[in-house]
Amino acid sequence: LEQAESALNQLDRQVGDGDTGTTLGRAARAVALAMDTLPLAQGPQLLQAIAAILARVMGGSSGVLLSIFLNAASTGLAAGQSWPRAWQTGLQRMQEYGGAFAGDRTMIDALDPALLALTEEGLAAAARAARAGAASTADMNSARAGRSASVPTENLQGVVDPGAEAVALVFEALAAL
């Protein structure tokens, strides 16, 4: 996300307020700085710690929504859910609070198919699904949620949603580990 900061900002200047890259880059740097203190071996606590960082440094709706996503996934893990099921719990909670769903031209268009593929086929398939989901947003003529919802249709055409692009980049990076 740090390396993609400029590219994400460029996408967001076309369909939003131009700061998606900066916001996510700041979040990535904050998580990297905290890496030595994160409870890496304790899933629920790790997700809560990252959620707190994102809520603190991101600001705006994306920080809140990602924090909700991670906290709900943490709760699922703590209740005995598998990682894939906990991620689905996080997504459902994010959708409840944010009101966006697949097809609304948001990060969920990459996140939802990625999490489904992760559950069924693994991380490489999740990265491919996230990329396909992000790419699909360039063909969506309207946005029903997020900053792009107030952008004229002609500005959206052919432009990938920056949040969906960021999700695809994260899954691709994870799959490359």
mmCIF file of C-alpha atoms in Angstrom:
data_model
loop_
_atom_site.group_PDB
_atom_site.id
_atom_site.type_symbol
_atom_site.label_atom_id
_atom_site.label_comp_id
_atom_site.label_asym_id
_atom_site.label_seq_id
_atom_site.Cartn_x
_atom_site.Cartn_y
_atom_site.Cartn_z
ATOM 1 C CA LEU A 1 0.000 0.000 0.000
ATOM 2 C CA GLU A 2 2.905 2.325 0.645
ATOM 3 C CA GLN A 3 4.289 1.701 -2.839
ATOM 4 C CA ALA A 4 0.852 2.193 -4.407
ATOM 5 C CA GLU A 5 0.115 5.457 -2.595
ATOM 6 C CA SER A 6 0.497 7.720 -5.644
ATOM 7 C CA ALA A 7 -1.371 5.378 -7.980
ATOM 8 C CA LEU A 8 -4.270 5.020 -5.536
ATOM 9 C CA ASN A 9 -4.440 8.781 -5.070
ATOM 10 C CA GLN A 10 -4.530 9.208 -8.852
ATOM 11 C CA LEU A 11 -7.452 6.790 -9.133
ATOM 12 C CA ASP A 12 -9.210 8.536 -6.279
ATOM 13 C CA ARG A 13 -8.753 11.974 -7.837
ATOM 14 C CA GLN A 14 -10.873 10.695 -10.721
ATOM 15 C CA VAL A 15 -13.706 9.216 -8.658
ATOM 16 C CA GLY A 16 -13.397 10.553 -5.116
ATOM 17 C CA ASP A 17 -11.566 13.074 -3.020
ATOM 18 C CA GLY A 18 -8.041 12.048 -3.992
ATOM 19 C CA ASP A 19 -6.691 10.756 -0.705
ATOM 20 C CA THR A 20 -7.210 6.978 -0.696
ATOM 21 C CA GLY A 21 -3.523 6.281 -1.293
ATOM 22 C CA THR A 22 -2.412 8.695 1.397
ATOM 23 C CA THR A 23 -4.891 7.264 3.891
ATOM 24 C CA LEU A 24 -3.942 3.644 3.212
ATOM 25 C CA GLY A 25 -0.241 4.439 3.017
ATOM 26 C CA ARG A 26 -0.443 6.074 6.444
ATOM 27 C CA ALA A 27 -2.223 2.980 7.762
ATOM 28 C CA ALA A 28 0.374 0.633 6.270
ATOM 29 C CA ARG A 29 3.217 2.631 7.819
ATOM 30 C CA ALA A 30 1.503 2.635 11.217
ATOM 31 C CA VAL A 31 0.994 -1.133 11.153
ATOM 32 C CA ALA A 32 4.604 -1.653 10.039
ATOM 33 C CA LEU A 33 5.852 0.555 12.885
ATOM 34 C CA ALA A 34 3.810 -1.460 15.391
ATOM 35 C CA MET A 35 4.911 -4.844 14.031
ATOM 36 C CA ASP A 36 7.301 -5.572 16.921
ATOM 37 C CA THR A 37 4.527 -5.043 19.467
ATOM 38 C CA LEU A 38 1.650 -6.794 17.699
ATOM 39 C CA PRO A 39 0.458 -10.108 19.190
ATOM 40 C CA LEU A 40 1.187 -12.047 15.994
ATOM 41 C CA ALA A 41 0.494 -15.479 17.504
ATOM 42 C CA GLN A 42 -2.894 -14.500 18.942
ATOM 43 C CA GLY A 43 -5.410 -14.057 16.134
ATOM 44 C CA PRO A 44 -8.224 -12.244 17.915
ATOM 45 C CA GLN A 45 -5.860 -9.883 19.717
ATOM 46 C CA LEU A 46 -3.893 -9.240 16.530
ATOM 47 C CA LEU A 47 -7.018 -8.224 14.624
ATOM 48 C CA GLN A 48 -8.143 -5.980 17.491
ATOM 49 C CA ALA A 49 -4.740 -4.296 17.626
ATOM 50 C CA ILE A 50 -4.707 -3.651 13.866
ATOM 51 C CA ALA A 51 -8.308 -2.411 14.019
ATOM 52 C CA ALA A 52 -7.317 0.081 16.719
ATOM 53 C CA ILE A 53 -4.393 1.317 14.622
ATOM 54 C CA LEU A 54 -6.572 1.758 11.547
ATOM 55 C CA ALA A 55 -9.277 3.583 13.493
ATOM 56 C CA ARG A 56 -6.660 5.910 14.930
ATOM 57 C CA VAL A 57 -4.613 6.755 11.836
ATOM 58 C CA MET A 58 -6.966 6.436 8.880
ATOM 59 C CA GLY A 59 -9.878 8.646 9.774
ATOM 60 C CA GLY A 60 -12.868 8.870 7.478
ATOM 61 C CA SER A 61 -15.316 6.133 6.691
ATOM 62 C CA SER A 62 -12.771 3.649 5.341
ATOM 63 C CA GLY A 63 -10.869 3.594 8.636
ATOM 64 C CA VAL A 64 -14.066 3.050 10.585
ATOM 65 C CA LEU A 65 -15.313 0.351 8.210
ATOM 66 C CA LEU A 66 -12.021 -1.548 8.172
ATOM 67 C CA SER A 67 -11.893 -1.329 11.952
ATOM 68 C CA ILE A 68 -15.423 -2.750 12.151
ATOM 69 C CA PHE A 69 -14.394 -5.517 9.727
ATOM 70 C CA LEU A 70 -11.359 -6.514 11.781
ATOM 71 C CA ASN A 71 -13.079 -6.249 15.161
ATOM 72 C CA ALA A 72 -15.963 -8.425 13.999
ATOM 73 C CA ALA A 73 -13.539 -10.984 12.558
ATOM 74 C CA SER A 74 -11.702 -10.915 15.895
ATOM 75 C CA THR A 75 -14.937 -11.602 17.734
ATOM 76 C CA GLY A 76 -15.646 -14.502 15.398
ATOM 77 C CA LEU A 77 -12.220 -16.010 15.991
ATOM 78 C CA ALA A 78 -12.562 -15.619 19.741
ATOM 79 C CA ALA A 79 -15.918 -17.427 19.533
ATOM 80 C CA GLY A 80 -14.270 -20.394 17.819
ATOM 81 C CA GLN A 81 -14.922 -19.600 14.179
ATOM 82 C CA SER A 82 -12.358 -20.652 11.596
ATOM 83 C CA TRP A 83 -10.346 -17.870 9.966
ATOM 84 C CA PRO A 84 -12.403 -18.008 6.725
ATOM 85 C CA ARG A 85 -15.683 -17.893 8.664
ATOM 86 C CA ALA A 86 -14.380 -15.060 10.871
ATOM 87 C CA TRP A 87 -13.483 -13.031 7.769
ATOM 88 C CA GLN A 88 -17.045 -13.563 6.497
ATOM 89 C CA THR A 89 -18.377 -12.400 9.870
ATOM 90 C CA GLY A 90 -16.249 -9.272 9.527
ATOM 91 C CA LEU A 91 -17.534 -8.608 6.023
ATOM 92 C CA GLN A 92 -21.150 -9.049 7.100
ATOM 93 C CA ARG A 93 -20.709 -6.591 9.955
ATOM 94 C CA MET A 94 -18.971 -4.099 7.663
ATOM 95 C CA GLN A 95 -21.895 -4.342 5.248
ATOM 96 C CA GLU A 96 -24.420 -3.870 8.056
ATOM 97 C CA TYR A 97 -22.785 -0.660 9.229
ATOM 98 C CA GLY A 98 -21.572 0.690 5.897
ATOM 99 C CA GLY A 99 -24.546 -0.279 3.784
ATOM 100 C CA ALA A 100 -22.478 -1.268 0.731
ATOM 101 C CA PHE A 101 -22.605 -4.646 -0.969
ATOM 102 C CA ALA A 102 -21.026 -6.287 -3.995
ATOM 103 C CA GLY A 103 -22.038 -4.324 -7.075
ATOM 104 C CA ASP A 104 -22.071 -0.966 -5.290
ATOM 105 C CA ARG A 105 -18.615 0.017 -6.641
ATOM 106 C CA THR A 106 -16.649 -0.063 -3.397
ATOM 107 C CA MET A 107 -13.861 -2.083 -1.801
ATOM 108 C CA ILE A 108 -16.455 -4.787 -1.166
ATOM 109 C CA ASP A 109 -16.438 -5.605 -4.886
ATOM 110 C CA ALA A 110 -12.910 -6.972 -4.399
ATOM 111 C CA LEU A 111 -13.202 -8.096 -0.774
ATOM 112 C CA ASP A 112 -16.329 -10.241 -1.102
ATOM 113 C CA PRO A 113 -15.105 -12.466 -3.961
ATOM 114 C CA ALA A 114 -11.641 -12.657 -2.406
ATOM 115 C CA LEU A 115 -13.027 -13.943 0.874
ATOM 116 C CA LEU A 116 -15.229 -16.477 -0.905
ATOM 117 C CA ALA A 117 -12.253 -17.743 -2.901
ATOM 118 C CA LEU A 118 -10.089 -17.794 0.210
ATOM 119 C CA THR A 119 -12.590 -20.057 1.921
ATOM 120 C CA GLU A 120 -12.906 -22.446 -0.997
ATOM 121 C CA GLU A 121 -9.558 -22.343 -2.814
ATOM 122 C CA GLY A 122 -6.870 -20.539 -0.821
ATOM 123 C CA LEU A 123 -4.846 -17.363 -0.954
ATOM 124 C CA ALA A 124 -3.708 -17.440 -4.590
ATOM 125 C CA ALA A 125 -7.309 -17.830 -5.730
ATOM 126 C CA ALA A 126 -8.348 -15.051 -3.346
ATOM 127 C CA ALA A 127 -5.803 -12.718 -4.950
ATOM 128 C CA ARG A 128 -7.130 -13.548 -8.419
ATOM 129 C CA ALA A 129 -10.711 -13.030 -7.267
ATOM 130 C CA ALA A 130 -9.856 -9.702 -5.647
ATOM 131 C CA ARG A 131 -8.154 -8.536 -8.850
ATOM 132 C CA ALA A 132 -11.159 -9.574 -10.956
ATOM 133 C CA GLY A 133 -13.519 -7.882 -8.500
ATOM 134 C CA ALA A 134 -11.502 -4.663 -8.570
ATOM 135 C CA ALA A 135 -11.345 -4.722 -12.367
ATOM 136 C CA SER A 136 -15.115 -5.172 -12.544
ATOM 137 C CA THR A 137 -15.643 -1.799 -10.875
ATOM 138 C CA ALA A 138 -14.274 -0.041 -13.983
ATOM 139 C CA ASP A 139 -17.342 -1.312 -15.858
ATOM 140 C CA MET A 140 -19.847 -0.140 -13.250
ATOM 141 C CA ASN A 141 -21.622 2.971 -14.484
ATOM 142 C CA SER A 142 -22.810 4.094 -11.089
ATOM 143 C CA ALA A 143 -21.784 3.894 -7.482
ATOM 144 C CA ARG A 144 -24.408 3.294 -4.833
ATOM 145 C CA ALA A 145 -22.112 3.884 -1.859
ATOM 146 C CA GLY A 146 -18.902 5.618 -0.891
ATOM 147 C CA ARG A 147 -17.440 8.857 -2.226
ATOM 148 C CA SER A 148 -17.994 7.777 -5.824
ATOM 149 C CA ALA A 149 -21.771 7.832 -5.294
ATOM 150 C CA SER A 150 -21.729 11.598 -5.830
ATOM 151 C CA VAL A 151 -19.474 11.500 -8.898
ATOM 152 C CA PRO A 152 -21.004 11.878 -12.383
ATOM 153 C CA THR A 153 -21.314 8.608 -14.316
ATOM 154 C CA GLU A 154 -18.941 9.749 -17.053
ATOM 155 C CA ASN A 155 -16.153 10.155 -14.471
ATOM 156 C CA LEU A 156 -16.595 6.580 -13.238
ATOM 157 C CA GLN A 157 -16.473 4.824 -16.595
ATOM 158 C CA GLY A 158 -13.252 2.916 -17.103
ATOM 159 C CA VAL A 159 -11.833 3.822 -13.680
ATOM 160 C CA VAL A 160 -11.252 1.139 -11.069
ATOM 161 C CA ASP A 161 -12.568 1.936 -7.609
ATOM 162 C CA PRO A 162 -9.516 2.881 -5.510
ATOM 163 C CA GLY A 163 -10.684 0.958 -2.453
ATOM 164 C CA ALA A 164 -11.251 -2.181 -4.517
ATOM 165 C CA GLU A 165 -7.822 -1.707 -6.095
ATOM 166 C CA ALA A 166 -6.258 -1.459 -2.642
ATOM 167 C CA VAL A 167 -7.934 -4.704 -1.561
ATOM 168 C CA ALA A 168 -6.619 -6.441 -4.683
ATOM 169 C CA LEU A 169 -3.100 -5.149 -3.988
ATOM 170 C CA VAL A 170 -3.222 -6.457 -0.405
ATOM 171 C CA PHE A 171 -4.370 -9.921 -1.475
ATOM 172 C CA GLU A 172 -1.748 -10.041 -4.238
ATOM 173 C CA ALA A 173 0.960 -9.103 -1.741
ATOM 174 C CA LEU A 174 -0.226 -11.758 0.701
ATOM 175 C CA ALA A 175 -0.335 -14.405 -2.012
ATOM 176 C CA ALA A 176 3.237 -13.534 -3.002
ATOM 177 C CA LEU A 177 4.587 -14.216 0.521
#
